[in-house]
Coordinates of C-alpha atoms and ligand atoms in Angstrom, one line a residue:
X6 CA -18.4 4.5 -44.1
X7 CA -22.1 4.8 -44.0
X8 CA -24.3 2.2 -42.5
X9 CA -26.1 -0.1 -44.9
X10 CA -29.8 0.6 -45.0
X11 CA -32.3 -2.1 -44.2
X12 CA -35.0 -2.3 -46.8
X13 CA -38.1 -4.5 -46.8
X14 CA -40.1 -4.8 -50.0
X15 CA -43.7 -6.0 -49.6
X16 CA -44.8 -7.2 -53.0
X17 CA -48.1 -8.3 -54.4
X18 CA -49.6 -9.6 -57.7
X19 CA -49.0 -6.2 -59.4
X20 CA -45.2 -6.7 -59.6
X21 CA -45.8 -9.9 -61.7
X22 CA -48.6 -8.3 -63.9
X23 CA -46.1 -7.2 -66.6
X24 CA -44.7 -10.8 -66.6
X25 CA -48.1 -11.8 -67.8
X26 CA -49.5 -13.2 -64.6
X27 CA -53.0 -12.0 -63.7
X28 CA -53.6 -10.0 -60.5
X29 CA -56.5 -11.0 -58.3
X30 CA -58.8 -7.9 -58.0
X31 CA -59.9 -5.3 -60.4
X32 CA -61.5 -5.7 -63.9
X33 CA -59.3 -8.4 -65.3
X34 CA -58.6 -10.0 -61.9
X35 CA -58.4 -13.8 -61.3
X36 CA -61.2 -13.5 -58.7
X37 CA -63.5 -12.2 -61.4
X38 CA -63.4 -15.6 -63.1
X39 CA -63.3 -17.9 -60.1
X40 CA -64.9 -17.9 -56.7
X41 CA -62.4 -17.9 -53.8
X42 CA -64.6 -20.4 -51.9
X43 CA -64.4 -22.9 -54.9
X44 CA -60.6 -23.0 -55.2
X45 CA -58.8 -21.3 -52.4
X46 CA -60.1 -22.5 -49.0
X47 CA -59.7 -25.7 -47.0
X48 CA -63.4 -26.4 -47.6
X49 CA -62.9 -26.3 -51.3
X50 CA -60.2 -28.9 -51.0
X51 CA -62.4 -31.1 -48.9
X52 CA -65.3 -30.8 -51.3
X53 CA -63.6 -30.9 -54.7
X54 CA -59.8 -31.6 -54.6
X55 CA -59.7 -32.2 -58.4
X56 CA -61.0 -28.7 -59.1
X57 CA -58.5 -27.1 -56.7
X58 CA -55.6 -29.1 -58.3
X59 CA -56.8 -28.1 -61.7
X60 CA -56.9 -24.4 -60.7
X61 CA -53.3 -24.4 -59.3
X62 CA -52.0 -26.7 -62.0
X63 CA -53.1 -24.1 -64.6
X64 CA -51.6 -21.2 -62.5
X65 CA -48.3 -23.2 -62.2
X66 CA -48.1 -23.7 -65.9
X67 CA -48.4 -20.0 -66.5
X68 CA -45.9 -19.2 -63.7
X69 CA -43.3 -21.5 -65.3
X70 CA -43.7 -19.9 -68.7
X71 CA -43.5 -16.3 -67.2
X72 CA -40.2 -14.4 -67.0
X73 CA -39.1 -11.9 -64.3
X74 CA -39.6 -8.3 -65.5
X75 CA -37.5 -5.2 -65.0
X76 CA -39.1 -4.6 -61.6
X77 CA -38.0 -8.0 -60.2
X78 CA -34.6 -7.5 -61.7
X79 CA -34.2 -4.0 -60.2
X80 CA -35.0 -5.3 -56.7
X81 CA -32.4 -8.1 -57.1
X82 CA -29.9 -5.4 -58.0
X83 CA -30.8 -3.3 -54.9
X84 CA -29.0 -6.0 -52.8
X85 CA -25.7 -4.5 -53.9
X86 CA -26.6 -1.2 -52.1
X87 CA -28.5 -2.3 -49.0
X88 CA -29.7 -5.2 -46.9
X89 CA -32.9 -6.2 -48.7
X90 CA -35.7 -8.5 -47.7
X91 CA -38.4 -9.3 -50.1
X92 CA -41.7 -10.2 -48.3
X93 CA -44.0 -11.3 -51.1
X94 CA -47.6 -12.3 -51.1
X95 CA -47.0 -13.9 -54.5
X96 CA -46.7 -17.6 -55.0
X97 CA -44.7 -17.4 -58.2
X98 CA -40.9 -17.7 -58.2
X99 CA -40.1 -14.6 -60.2
X100 CA -38.1 -12.9 -57.4
X101 CA -36.0 -16.0 -57.1
X102 CA -35.4 -16.2 -60.8
X103 CA -34.5 -12.5 -60.9
X104 CA -31.7 -13.2 -58.4
X105 CA -33.1 -11.9 -55.1
X106 CA -31.6 -13.8 -52.2
X107 CA -33.7 -13.0 -49.1
X108 CA -37.3 -13.9 -49.9
X109 CA -40.2 -14.6 -47.6
X110 CA -43.3 -16.1 -49.2
X111 CA -46.3 -15.2 -47.0
X112 CA -48.8 -17.1 -49.1
X113 CA -46.7 -20.1 -50.1
X114 CA -45.0 -21.2 -53.3
X115 CA -46.8 -22.7 -56.3
X116 CA -43.9 -24.8 -57.4
X117 CA -44.0 -26.8 -54.2
X118 CA -46.5 -29.2 -52.7
X119 CA -47.2 -30.1 -49.1
X120 CA -48.8 -32.9 -47.2
X121 CA -52.5 -32.4 -46.6
X122 CA -51.9 -33.8 -43.1
X123 CA -48.8 -31.8 -42.1
X124 CA -48.1 -28.4 -43.7
X125 CA -44.5 -28.5 -42.7
X126 CA -43.9 -31.5 -45.0
X127 CA -43.0 -29.6 -48.3
X128 CA -41.7 -31.0 -51.6
X129 CA -40.6 -29.5 -54.9
X130 CA -42.9 -30.3 -57.8
X131 CA -41.2 -31.9 -60.7
X132 CA -43.0 -30.7 -63.9
X133 CA -46.1 -28.5 -63.7
X134 CA -48.7 -30.8 -62.0
X135 CA -49.5 -32.4 -58.7
X136 CA -51.3 -35.6 -59.7
X137 CA -54.6 -36.4 -57.9
X138 CA -53.0 -39.8 -56.8
X139 CA -49.7 -38.3 -55.3
X140 CA -49.2 -38.6 -51.6
X141 CA -46.7 -37.8 -48.9
X142 CA -44.7 -40.6 -47.3
X143 CA -47.5 -41.2 -44.8
X144 CA -50.0 -41.7 -47.5
X145 CA -51.9 -38.3 -47.3
X146 CA -52.6 -36.6 -50.6
X147 CA -50.3 -33.8 -51.7
X148 CA -51.8 -30.4 -52.1
X149 CA -50.4 -27.1 -53.3
X150 CA -48.0 -25.4 -50.9
X151 CA -50.3 -22.3 -50.8
X152 CA -51.8 -20.5 -47.8
X153 CA -55.6 -20.6 -48.4
X154 CA -58.2 -18.2 -47.0
X155 CA -59.0 -19.2 -43.5
X156 CA -55.5 -20.7 -42.9
X157 CA -52.8 -19.1 -40.7
X158 CA -49.7 -17.4 -42.3
X159 CA -46.7 -19.1 -40.7
X160 CA -44.2 -16.5 -42.0
X161 CA -46.0 -13.5 -40.6
X162 CA -44.0 -13.2 -37.3
X163 CA -40.7 -13.2 -39.2
X164 CA -42.0 -10.6 -41.6
X165 CA -43.2 -8.3 -38.7
X166 CA -39.8 -8.5 -37.1
X167 CA -38.1 -7.4 -40.3
X168 CA -40.5 -4.6 -41.0
X169 CA -40.1 -3.2 -37.4
X170 CA -36.4 -2.9 -38.0
X171 CA -36.5 -1.5 -41.5
X172 CA -35.3 1.9 -42.6
X173 CA -37.4 1.8 -45.8
X174 CA -40.6 -0.2 -46.6
X175 CA -41.4 -0.4 -50.3
X176 CA -44.9 -1.5 -51.0
X177 CA -45.2 -2.7 -54.6
X178 CA -48.2 -3.9 -56.6
X179 CA -50.6 -4.8 -53.8
X180 CA -54.1 -3.7 -53.1
X181 CA -53.5 -4.2 -49.3
X182 CA -56.9 -5.9 -49.1
X183 CA -55.8 -9.2 -47.6
X184 CA -54.9 -9.6 -44.0
X185 CA -52.8 -10.2 -42.1
X186 CA -50.3 -9.3 -44.8
X187 CA -51.8 -5.8 -45.2
X188 CA -51.1 -5.1 -41.5
X189 CA -47.4 -5.0 -42.2
X190 CA -47.5 -1.4 -43.3
X191 CA -48.6 -0.5 -39.8
X192 CA -45.6 -2.3 -38.1
X193 CA -42.9 0.2 -39.2
X194 CA -40.9 2.3 -36.8
X195 CA -41.5 6.1 -36.8
X196 CA -38.2 6.6 -38.7
X197 CA -39.0 4.2 -41.5
X198 CA -39.8 5.8 -44.9
X199 CA -42.7 4.1 -46.7
X200 CA -42.6 4.2 -50.5
X201 CA -45.6 2.9 -52.5
X202 CA -45.4 1.9 -56.1
X203 CA -48.8 1.1 -57.8
X204 CA -50.7 2.6 -60.8
X205 CA -53.7 2.6 -58.4
X206 CA -52.4 3.6 -55.0
X207 CA -54.1 1.6 -52.2
X208 CA -55.7 3.2 -49.2
X209 CA -53.3 3.7 -46.3
X210 CA -54.1 5.2 -43.0
X211 CA -50.7 6.3 -41.8
X212 CA -49.9 9.7 -40.4
X213 CA -46.5 9.8 -38.7
X214 CA -44.3 8.3 -41.4
X215 CA -42.7 9.9 -44.4
X216 CA -44.6 8.4 -47.3
X217 CA -43.8 8.7 -51.0
X218 CA -46.2 7.6 -53.6
X219 CA -45.2 6.5 -57.1
X220 CA -48.4 6.2 -59.1
X221 CA -46.7 4.1 -61.8
X222 CA -46.2 0.5 -63.1
X223 CA -43.6 -1.3 -61.1
X224 CA -41.4 -2.1 -64.2
X225 CA -41.3 1.6 -65.1
X226 CA -40.7 3.0 -61.6
X227 CA -38.4 0.6 -59.9
X228 CA -35.4 0.6 -62.2
X229 CA -35.2 4.4 -61.9
X230 CA -35.8 4.3 -58.1
X231 CA -33.1 1.8 -57.6
X232 CA -30.6 3.8 -59.7
X233 CA -31.6 6.9 -57.6
X234 CA -31.0 5.0 -54.4
X235 CA -27.6 3.9 -55.6
X236 CA -26.6 7.6 -56.0
X237 CA -28.5 9.4 -53.2
X238 CA -29.5 6.7 -50.6
X239 CA -33.1 7.6 -51.0
X240 CA -35.9 6.7 -53.4
X241 CA -37.1 10.2 -53.6
X242 CA -38.1 12.1 -56.7
Ligands
APR27 N1 -47.2 -2.4 -61.4 C1 -47.5 -2.2 -60.1 N2 -48.7 -2.5 -59.6 C2 -49.7 -3.0 -60.4 C3 -49.5 -3.2 -61.8 C4 -48.2 -2.9 -62.3 N3 -47.9 -3.1 -63.5 N4 -50.6 -3.7 -62.3 C5 -51.5 -3.7 -61.3 N5 -51.0 -3.3 -60.2 C6 -51.6 -3.2 -58.8 C7 -53.1 -3.0 -58.8 O1 -53.4 -1.6 -58.9 C8 -53.4 -3.5 -57.4 O2 -53.3 -2.5 -56.4 O3 -51.4 -4.4 -58.2 C9 -52.4 -4.6 -57.1 C10 -52.9 -6.0 -57.2 O4 -53.8 -6.2 -56.2 P1 -54.5 -7.6 -55.9 O5 -55.0 -8.2 -57.2 O6 -55.5 -7.5 -54.8 O7 -53.3 -8.5 -55.5 P2 -52.6 -8.7 -54.1 O8 -52.7 -7.4 -53.3 O9 -51.3 -9.3 -54.3 O10 -53.5 -9.8 -53.4 C11 -53.2 -10.2 -52.1 O11 -55.0 -11.8 -52.3 O12 -56.2 -13.5 -53.3 C12 -55.2 -13.2 -52.5 O13 -53.5 -14.8 -52.0 C13 -53.8 -13.8 -53.0 O14 -51.6 -13.0 -52.4 C14 -52.9 -12.6 -52.9 C15 -53.6 -11.7 -52.0

């Protein structure tokens, strides 16, 4: 019997692009229409919580209406063939809805709220909005359960441990411009194979690892790659 491979998949906004959710950077990116410092920082929340809530309420509505695409579905299917961990920068729940079981959200989850006093007090959001008047049981306003710029990333240590132990690291649909998440690609062991899937391959300064680049959309590349892995235990072309 062969040993089951350990696969970590680092995903970013690109994997949800074909589900109709906007990416952040590039021509049509979300940050072309909004300033990060107005909607995605602790300061923005202090200055104008209504604007921040409006921004995330809008994103949440779109997330609820979106459906997982063949890339999310293929990754869920990969669990039959390997031990898979999805480490996602996305705040949508499309990996969950596609059926993936082991998911770490580095930047939070848009369908949950948290106390503005204590980030470990987390609640599911019923419907698509957090009302301005909603509070935790200690009376502090509820805010989106999202990691803002300038905040720490509580799940980073767990993600690093998983990447260090991985046989394969798939990097799908991320520009690798946001830290500390982008550092995960430098945490692999020497034996780990890195596979990048992105129509616009991000800059990577790695020499010692085997790297394969798939310059394609995730929903096109991933179903074939997963089928290939099932037969050959590699994602190779
Ligand atoms: N398939 C795969 N990749 C795609 C597709 C697609 N169909 N369409 C676009 N991409 C790629 C782009 O080429 C780009 O490299 O997805 C990447 C998206 O990059 P960003 O918009 O920077 O998104 P991401 O890397 O997830 O951003 C990281 O930034 O603003 C923060 O918190 C936010 O989690 C987010 C973080």
